[in-house]
XYZ file of C-alpha atoms in Angstrom:
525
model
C 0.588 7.057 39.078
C 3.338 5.462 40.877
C 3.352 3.315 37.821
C 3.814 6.162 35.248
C 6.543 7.303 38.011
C 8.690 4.252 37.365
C 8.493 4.322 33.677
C 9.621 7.873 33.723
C 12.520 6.728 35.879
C 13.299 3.959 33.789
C 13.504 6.267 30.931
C 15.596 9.002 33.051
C 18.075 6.240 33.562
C 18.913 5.072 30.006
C 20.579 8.270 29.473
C 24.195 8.054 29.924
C 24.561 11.913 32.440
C 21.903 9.966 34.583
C 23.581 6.969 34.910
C 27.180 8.980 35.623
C 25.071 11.119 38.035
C 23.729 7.878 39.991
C 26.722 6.002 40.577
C 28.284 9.655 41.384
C 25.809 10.219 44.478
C 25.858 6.012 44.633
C 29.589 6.203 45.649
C 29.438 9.057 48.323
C 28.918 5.677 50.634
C 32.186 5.800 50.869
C 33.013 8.669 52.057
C 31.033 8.322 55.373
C 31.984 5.384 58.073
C 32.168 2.400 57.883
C 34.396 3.444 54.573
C 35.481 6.665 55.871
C 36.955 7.770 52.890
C 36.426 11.369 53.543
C 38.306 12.755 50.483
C 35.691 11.382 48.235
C 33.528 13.855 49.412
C 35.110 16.564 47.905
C 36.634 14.771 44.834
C 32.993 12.654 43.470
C 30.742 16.488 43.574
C 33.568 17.955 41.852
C 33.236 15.169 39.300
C 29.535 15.136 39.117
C 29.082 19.324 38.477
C 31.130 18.596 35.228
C 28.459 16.873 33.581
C 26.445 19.709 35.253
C 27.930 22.446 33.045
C 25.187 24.005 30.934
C 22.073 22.286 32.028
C 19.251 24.961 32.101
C 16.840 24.971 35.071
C 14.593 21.480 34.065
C 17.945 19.355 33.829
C 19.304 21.217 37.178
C 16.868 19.506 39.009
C 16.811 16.370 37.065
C 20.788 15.743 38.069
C 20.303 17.203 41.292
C 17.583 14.374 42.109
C 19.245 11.881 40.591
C 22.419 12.368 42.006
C 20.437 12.348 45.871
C 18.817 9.284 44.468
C 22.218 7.291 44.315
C 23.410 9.083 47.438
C 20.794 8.390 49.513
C 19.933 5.160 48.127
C 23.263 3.839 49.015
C 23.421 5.827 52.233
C 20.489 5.243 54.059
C 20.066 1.469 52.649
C 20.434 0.636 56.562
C 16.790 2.083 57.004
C 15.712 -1.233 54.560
C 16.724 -3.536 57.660
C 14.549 -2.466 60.260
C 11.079 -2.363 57.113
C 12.077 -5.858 55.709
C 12.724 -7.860 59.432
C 10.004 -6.197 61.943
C 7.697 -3.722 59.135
C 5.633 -7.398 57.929
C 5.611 -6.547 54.067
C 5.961 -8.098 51.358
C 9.974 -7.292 49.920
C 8.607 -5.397 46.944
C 6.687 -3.277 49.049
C 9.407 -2.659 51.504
C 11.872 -1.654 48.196
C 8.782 0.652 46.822
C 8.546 2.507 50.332
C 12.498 2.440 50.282
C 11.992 4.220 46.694
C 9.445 6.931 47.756
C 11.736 7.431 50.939
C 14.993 7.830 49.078
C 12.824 10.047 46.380
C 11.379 12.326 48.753
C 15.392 13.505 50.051
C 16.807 13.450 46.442
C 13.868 16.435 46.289
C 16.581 18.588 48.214
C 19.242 18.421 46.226
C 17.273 18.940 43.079
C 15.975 22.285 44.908
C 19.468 23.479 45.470
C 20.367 22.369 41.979
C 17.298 23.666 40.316
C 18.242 27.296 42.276
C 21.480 27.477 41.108
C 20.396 27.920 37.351
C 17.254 29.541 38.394
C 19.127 32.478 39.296
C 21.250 33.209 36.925
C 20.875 35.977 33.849
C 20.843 32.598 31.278
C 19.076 30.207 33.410
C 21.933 27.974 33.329
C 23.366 26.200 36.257
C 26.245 28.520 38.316
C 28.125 25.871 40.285
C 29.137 29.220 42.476
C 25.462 29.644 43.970
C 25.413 25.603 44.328
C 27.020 25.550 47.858
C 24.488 28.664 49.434
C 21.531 26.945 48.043
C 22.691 23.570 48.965
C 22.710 25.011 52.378
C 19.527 26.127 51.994
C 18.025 22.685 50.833
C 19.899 20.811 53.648
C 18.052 23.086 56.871
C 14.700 22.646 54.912
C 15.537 18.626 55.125
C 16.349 18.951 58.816
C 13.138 20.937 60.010
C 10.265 19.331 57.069
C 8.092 16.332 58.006
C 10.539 16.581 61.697
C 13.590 16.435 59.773
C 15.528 13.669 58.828
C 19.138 15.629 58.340
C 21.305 12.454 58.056
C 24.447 12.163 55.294
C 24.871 15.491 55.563
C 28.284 16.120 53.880
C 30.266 17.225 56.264
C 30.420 14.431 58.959
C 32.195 12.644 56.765
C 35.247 14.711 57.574
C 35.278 13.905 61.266
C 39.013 12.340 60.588
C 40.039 13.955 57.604
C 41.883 17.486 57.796
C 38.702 19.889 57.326
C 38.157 18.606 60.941
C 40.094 21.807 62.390
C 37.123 23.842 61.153
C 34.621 21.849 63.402
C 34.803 23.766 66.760
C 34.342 27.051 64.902
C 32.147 26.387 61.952
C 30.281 22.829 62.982
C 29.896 20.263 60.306
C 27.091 23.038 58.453
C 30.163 25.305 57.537
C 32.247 22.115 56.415
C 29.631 21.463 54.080
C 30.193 24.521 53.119
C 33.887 24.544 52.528
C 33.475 21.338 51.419
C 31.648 22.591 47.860
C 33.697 25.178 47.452
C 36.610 22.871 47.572
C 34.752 20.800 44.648
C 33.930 23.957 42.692
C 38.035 25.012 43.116
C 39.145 21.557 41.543
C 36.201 21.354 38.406
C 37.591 25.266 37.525
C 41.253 24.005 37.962
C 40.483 20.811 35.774
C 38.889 22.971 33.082
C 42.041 25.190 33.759
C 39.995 28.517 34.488
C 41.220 31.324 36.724
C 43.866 28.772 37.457
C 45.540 31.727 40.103
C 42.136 32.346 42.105
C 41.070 28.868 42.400
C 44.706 27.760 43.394
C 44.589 30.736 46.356
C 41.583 29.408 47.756
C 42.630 25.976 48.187
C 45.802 27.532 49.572
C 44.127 29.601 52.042
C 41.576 26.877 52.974
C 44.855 24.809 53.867
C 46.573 27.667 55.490
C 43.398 28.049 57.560
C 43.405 24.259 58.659
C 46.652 24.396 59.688
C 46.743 27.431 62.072
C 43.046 26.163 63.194
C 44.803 23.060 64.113
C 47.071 24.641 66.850
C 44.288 26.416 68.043
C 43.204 24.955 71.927
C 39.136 25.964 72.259
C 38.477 24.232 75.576
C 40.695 23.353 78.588
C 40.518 20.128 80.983
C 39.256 20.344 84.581
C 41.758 18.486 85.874
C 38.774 16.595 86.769
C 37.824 12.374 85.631
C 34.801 10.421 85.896
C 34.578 6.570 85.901
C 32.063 6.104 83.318
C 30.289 2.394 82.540
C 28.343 1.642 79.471
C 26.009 -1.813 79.627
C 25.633 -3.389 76.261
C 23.285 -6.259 76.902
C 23.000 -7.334 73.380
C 19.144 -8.299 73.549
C 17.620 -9.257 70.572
C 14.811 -6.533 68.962
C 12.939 -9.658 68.239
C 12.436 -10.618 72.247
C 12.859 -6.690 73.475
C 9.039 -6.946 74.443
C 8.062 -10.048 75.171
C 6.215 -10.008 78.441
C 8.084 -13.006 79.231
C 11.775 -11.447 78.677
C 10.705 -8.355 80.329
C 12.781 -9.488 83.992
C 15.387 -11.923 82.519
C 15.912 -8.596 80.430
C 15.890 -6.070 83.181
C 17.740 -9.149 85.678
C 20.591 -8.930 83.164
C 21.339 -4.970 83.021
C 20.946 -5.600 87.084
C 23.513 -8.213 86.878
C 26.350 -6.539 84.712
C 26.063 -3.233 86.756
C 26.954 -4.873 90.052
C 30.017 -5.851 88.846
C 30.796 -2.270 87.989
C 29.245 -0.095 90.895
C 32.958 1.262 91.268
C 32.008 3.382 88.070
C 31.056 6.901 89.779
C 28.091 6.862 86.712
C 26.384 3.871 84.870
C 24.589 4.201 81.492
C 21.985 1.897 80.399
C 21.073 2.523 76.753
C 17.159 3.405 75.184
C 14.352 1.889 76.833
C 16.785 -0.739 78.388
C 14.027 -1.184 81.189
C 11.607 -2.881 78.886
C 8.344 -2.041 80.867
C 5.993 1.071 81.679
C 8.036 3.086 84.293
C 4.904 2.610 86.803
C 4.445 -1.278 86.451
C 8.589 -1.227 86.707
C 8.802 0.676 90.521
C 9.690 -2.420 92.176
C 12.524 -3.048 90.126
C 13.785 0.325 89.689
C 13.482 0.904 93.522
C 16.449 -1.692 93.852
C 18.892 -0.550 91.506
C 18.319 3.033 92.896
C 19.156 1.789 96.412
C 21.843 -1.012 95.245
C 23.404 1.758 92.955
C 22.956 4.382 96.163
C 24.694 1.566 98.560
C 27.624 1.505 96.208
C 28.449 5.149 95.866
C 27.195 4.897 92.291
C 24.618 6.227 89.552
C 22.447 4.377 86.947
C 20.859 5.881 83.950
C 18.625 4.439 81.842
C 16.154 4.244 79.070
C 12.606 3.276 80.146
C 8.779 4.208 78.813
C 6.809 6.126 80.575
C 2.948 6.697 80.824
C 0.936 9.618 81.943
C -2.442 8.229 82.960
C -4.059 11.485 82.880
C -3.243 12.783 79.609
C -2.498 9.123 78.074
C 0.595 9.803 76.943
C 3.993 7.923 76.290
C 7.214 9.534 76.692
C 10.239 7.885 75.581
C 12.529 9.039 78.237
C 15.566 8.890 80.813
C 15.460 8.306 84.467
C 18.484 8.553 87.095
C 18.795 6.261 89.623
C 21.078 6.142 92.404
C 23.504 9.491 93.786
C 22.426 12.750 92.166
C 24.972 14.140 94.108
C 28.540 12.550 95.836
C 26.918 13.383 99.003
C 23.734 11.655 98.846
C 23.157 8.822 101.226
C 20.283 7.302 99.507
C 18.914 7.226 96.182
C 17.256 10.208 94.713
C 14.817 8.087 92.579
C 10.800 8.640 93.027
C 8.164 8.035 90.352
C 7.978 11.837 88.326
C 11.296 12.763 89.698
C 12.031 15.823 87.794
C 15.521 14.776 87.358
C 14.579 12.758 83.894
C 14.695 13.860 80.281
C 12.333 12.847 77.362
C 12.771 12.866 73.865
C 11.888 15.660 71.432
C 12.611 14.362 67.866
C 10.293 11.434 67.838
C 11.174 9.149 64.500
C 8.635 9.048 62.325
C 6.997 5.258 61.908
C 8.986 4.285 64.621
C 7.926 6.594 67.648
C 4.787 8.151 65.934
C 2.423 7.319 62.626
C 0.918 10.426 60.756
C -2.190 10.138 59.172
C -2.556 7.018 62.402
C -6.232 6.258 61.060
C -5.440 5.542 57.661
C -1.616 4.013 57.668
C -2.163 1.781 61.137
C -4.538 -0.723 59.258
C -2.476 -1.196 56.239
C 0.540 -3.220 57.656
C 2.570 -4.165 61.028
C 5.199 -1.946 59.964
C 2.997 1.118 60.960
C 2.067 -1.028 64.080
C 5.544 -1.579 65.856
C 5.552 -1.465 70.042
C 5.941 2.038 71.188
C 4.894 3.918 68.278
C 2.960 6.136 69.801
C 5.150 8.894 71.818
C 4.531 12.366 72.696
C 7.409 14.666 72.507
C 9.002 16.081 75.522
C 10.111 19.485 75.412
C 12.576 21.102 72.776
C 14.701 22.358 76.325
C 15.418 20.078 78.635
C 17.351 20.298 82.168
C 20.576 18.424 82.052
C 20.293 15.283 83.983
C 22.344 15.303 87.237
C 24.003 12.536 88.156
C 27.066 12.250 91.026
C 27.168 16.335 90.958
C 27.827 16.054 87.387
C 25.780 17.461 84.798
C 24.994 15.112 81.668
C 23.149 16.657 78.183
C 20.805 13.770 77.367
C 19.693 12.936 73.640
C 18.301 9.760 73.057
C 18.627 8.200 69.148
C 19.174 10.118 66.517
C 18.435 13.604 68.142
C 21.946 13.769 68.193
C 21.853 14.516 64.763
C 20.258 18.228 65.614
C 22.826 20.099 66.589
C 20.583 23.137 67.524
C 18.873 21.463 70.087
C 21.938 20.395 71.681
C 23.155 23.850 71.629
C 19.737 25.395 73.179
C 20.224 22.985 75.961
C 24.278 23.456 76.550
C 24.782 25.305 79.814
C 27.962 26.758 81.098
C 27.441 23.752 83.420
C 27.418 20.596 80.963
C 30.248 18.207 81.637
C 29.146 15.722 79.469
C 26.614 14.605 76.060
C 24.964 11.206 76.462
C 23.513 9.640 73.646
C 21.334 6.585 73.987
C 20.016 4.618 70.891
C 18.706 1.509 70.186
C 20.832 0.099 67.102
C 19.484 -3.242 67.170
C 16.252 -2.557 64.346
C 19.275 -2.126 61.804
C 21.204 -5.308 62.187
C 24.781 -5.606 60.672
C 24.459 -2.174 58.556
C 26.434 0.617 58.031
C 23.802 2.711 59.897
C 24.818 2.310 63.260
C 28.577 3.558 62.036
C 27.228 6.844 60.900
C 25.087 7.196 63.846
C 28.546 6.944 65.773
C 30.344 8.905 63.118
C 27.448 11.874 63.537
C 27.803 11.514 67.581
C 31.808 12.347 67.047
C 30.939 15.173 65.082
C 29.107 16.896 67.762
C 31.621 16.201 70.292
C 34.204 18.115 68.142
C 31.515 21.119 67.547
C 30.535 21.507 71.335
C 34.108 20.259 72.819
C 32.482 17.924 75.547
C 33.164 14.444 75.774
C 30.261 12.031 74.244
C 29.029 9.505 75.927
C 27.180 6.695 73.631
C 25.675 3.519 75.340
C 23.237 1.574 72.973
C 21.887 -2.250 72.894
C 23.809 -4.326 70.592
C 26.232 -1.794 69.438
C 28.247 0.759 68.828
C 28.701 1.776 72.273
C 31.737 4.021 72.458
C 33.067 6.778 74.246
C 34.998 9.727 72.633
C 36.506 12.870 74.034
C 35.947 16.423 73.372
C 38.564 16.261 69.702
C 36.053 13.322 68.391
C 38.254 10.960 68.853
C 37.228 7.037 70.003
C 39.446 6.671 73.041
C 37.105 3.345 73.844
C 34.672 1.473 71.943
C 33.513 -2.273 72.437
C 32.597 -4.666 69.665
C 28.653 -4.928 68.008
C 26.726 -7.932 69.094
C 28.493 -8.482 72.254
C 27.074 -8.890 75.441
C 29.603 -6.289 77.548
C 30.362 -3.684 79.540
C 32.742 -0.659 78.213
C 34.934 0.980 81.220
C 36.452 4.617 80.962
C 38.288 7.153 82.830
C 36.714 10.852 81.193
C 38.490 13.537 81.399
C 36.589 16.704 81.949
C 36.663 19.634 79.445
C 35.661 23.812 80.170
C 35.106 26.762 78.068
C 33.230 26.765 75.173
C 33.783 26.368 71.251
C 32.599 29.491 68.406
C 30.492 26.927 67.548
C 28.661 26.195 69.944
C 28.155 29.697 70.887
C 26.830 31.465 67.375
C 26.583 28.132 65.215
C 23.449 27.737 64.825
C 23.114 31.195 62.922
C 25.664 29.878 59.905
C 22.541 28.428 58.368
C 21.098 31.644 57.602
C 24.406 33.803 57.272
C 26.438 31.764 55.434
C 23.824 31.692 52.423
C 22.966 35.442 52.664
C 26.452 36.456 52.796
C 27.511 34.227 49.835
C 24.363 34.505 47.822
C 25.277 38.851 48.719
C 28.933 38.470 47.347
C 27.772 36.156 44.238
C 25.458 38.366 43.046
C 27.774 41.949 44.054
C 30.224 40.397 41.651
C 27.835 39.665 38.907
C 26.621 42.913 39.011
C 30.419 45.266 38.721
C 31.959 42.498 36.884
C 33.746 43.730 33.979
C 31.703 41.394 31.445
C 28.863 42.635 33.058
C 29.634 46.502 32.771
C 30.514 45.910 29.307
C 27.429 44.619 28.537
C 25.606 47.634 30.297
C 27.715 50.420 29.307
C 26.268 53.065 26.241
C 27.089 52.388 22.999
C 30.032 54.434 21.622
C 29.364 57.499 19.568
């Protein structure tokens, strides 16, 4: 089978559209950090729907997959790093399950692609119901299998000027705009409806620019000293029973040099040891942090011995509140958070009993979580209240917006970067973490292991960031933000109304449009 699968491939690829589809979704790389060249984004789809022109249903799909091959091929190459250094296969096995992962997400853009000719009168692809039924295709690839909604198209506009439409229509509604955009320059370069296509780019910029001087939140007049602990431990020695104190001994050491911070953030699982073999140490950095007017908050597992479960999680130790005059740690302290979007492999194996025995890869430490709760408290810490999301939850917007309360200061994100080396992965994890910041107009707090640990403020923007592989510790004043963005108060129905109400308006025009009425109309006498 999977041998009949790569001939077919092989075969796909000798055509010259395939190939100029590839390297189309191949160079959307660049659009997204480290490259950041955001304009590709709308220039390389508007390139790739010309060879898109006339395909019936059968080659809809076929460029729609190939073109996710390339992009997600090139995008997510990062994943490759953590399967060929810690997974213990062979490298043409890792490539092969790189393959079938990479061919499994080019499925939803050949859905949206294969809809968009499915639905027209000559079964021939409309690039005008592409952008609804991309939409479409994109939420079905954030909720299927637990959703894996990375490279969506519009983070990579975080810095570019569609970034005025964040706090109102989130980085779904970019995506959006985004393939309109596309559509508006193929119609121009074929020189159709040259007027229409010209108005909407005008009023897209128009709209930029007035959503540009628009002010959604407004500052406190409140700061917070904020400290983020990069320890720069190597995933290799992470759980070693005999780095498991130097490890912990090290966060310990960095933070007492920075107990003037009102709030200290240690990244995922930086306490490398069951929270309930771990009390002694934890019981002295909630008193040291308590003695020095400070708060610690960090990543540790924890074990339920009555339902044997794991939770990957977040504790507080230290001042819950300014006025505390010891620590408010205790073993099952509600004042904790654990994760909801476990990764799959990583932090839980389906189908255990058959994949566990085949290789380390579905063996890794930890890979065995249960899920906390999809709605969370916010984690208190100094009075303040902090939205926890630990890896890449904090590419699910909707859960961050079920758990935003007219309280939330701040999000912290936690990660673990280290399984991914010197990739462009942990970029676009930070890249993604700026985009909510911009959507939800709170400040975003990012501590991880080796890197990127960076702070930015409710616009998106990095105002501090320290270097990958470095053992440090980044200082920051934050500046406190109120209100709330349109976004973050109705965005997470523009999945479902944006499609209907395009998908309404395509298919009202279709239906009184003159050609159409012509074709309808009696014959004449």
């Amino acid at each position: 089978m999977l041998k009949r699968f790569g001939r077919r491939l092989s075969a796909n690829l000798k055509n010259k559209t395939n190939w100029l589809s590839f390297l189309a979704g191949l160079s959307l790389v660049l659009a997204y950090a480290p490259f950041s060249l955001w304009y590709l984004a709308i220039i390389i789809p508007a390139l790739w729907l010309r060879l898109m022109a006339g395909q019936d249903t059968r080659n809809s799909a076929k460029q729609g997959f190939i073109f996710g091959l390339g992009w997600f091929t090139a995008g997510i190459s990062w994943v490759h790093v953590s399967i060929d250094q810690f997974g213990g296969l062979p490298l043409a096995v890792s490539l092969l399950l790189m393959l079938l992962l990479c061919s499994y997400l080019a499925l939803y853009p050949a859905l949206s692609c294969y809809l968009s000719a499915r639905f027209t009168r000559k079964r021939q692809f409309s690039p005008w119901l592409l952008p609804p039924f991309w939409l479409i295709a994109e939420y079905l690839r954030g909720v299927m299998l637990t959703g894996f909604p990375w490279l969506s198209l519009g983070y990579s506009q975080i810095d570019g000027p569609l970034s005025a439409f964040v706090p109102v229509i989130g980085e779904t509604g970019i995506t959006f705009v985004m393939l309109c955009l596309s559509i508006a320059l193929l119609q121009l370069s074929r020189k159709k409806q040259i007027k229409r296509h010209l108005a909407l780019l005008g009023a897209v910029a128009l709209a930029g620019f007035a959503l540009h001087q628009q002010t959604w939140v407004t500052p406190t007049g409140k700061s917070v000293k904020i400290a983020l602990v990069q320890a720069n431990i190597k995933q290799e020695l992470k759980w070693l029973p005999e780095h498991e104190w130097p490890s912990m001994l090290k966060f310990l050491d960095l933070t007492r040099i920075n107990y003037d911070a009102d709030i200290i953030i240690w990244p995922e699982s930086a306490v490398p040891a069951i929270e309930t073999t771990a009390q002694d140490f934890l019981e002295v950095a909630n008193q040291g942090a308590a003695l020095n007017n400070s708060t610690i908050i960090t990543g540790i597992i924890n074990y339920n011995f009555e339902a044997r479960t794991y939770f990957n999680s977040l504790i507080v130790l230290g001042k819950k509140h300014p006025d505390d005059e010891q620590g408010s740690y205790y073993y099952n302290s509600p004042n904790r958070y654990y994760k909801h979007h476990l990764l799959p492999i990583g932090e839980f194996v389906p189908f255990q009993e058959w994949l566990r025995p085949l290789a380390p890869l579905f063996n890794l430490p930890m890979s065995s979580f249960s899920r906390g709760g999809y709605v969370q408290p916010n984690l208190v810490a100094q009075g303040l209240d902090l939205l926890p999301l630990i890896c890449f939850e904090i590419a699910f917007p909707h859960q961050l917006a079920a758990n935003l309360t007219r309280d939330t200061d701040m999000i912290l994100t936690v990660s673990n970067d280290a399984w991914f080396g010197d990739s462009h992965g942990p970029h676009q994890h930070l890249e993604i973490a700026r985009m909510r910041a911009l959507e939800f107009g709170r400040p975003v707090l990012r501590s991880t292991n080796n890197g990127i640990t960076a702070i930015a403020d409710h616009t998106g923007k990095i105002t501090s960031r320290i270097p990958q592989f470095e053992e440090a510790v980044l200082r920051d004043e934050v500046k406190l933000q109120q209100g709330f963005t349109p976004y973050s108060q109705w965005g997470r129905y523009l999945q479902y109304l944006l499609p209907l109400l395009s998908l309404l308006i395509y298919f009202g025009f279709s239906k009184f449009s003159p050609q159409r009425q012509e074709k309808l109309a009696p014959p004449a006498a």
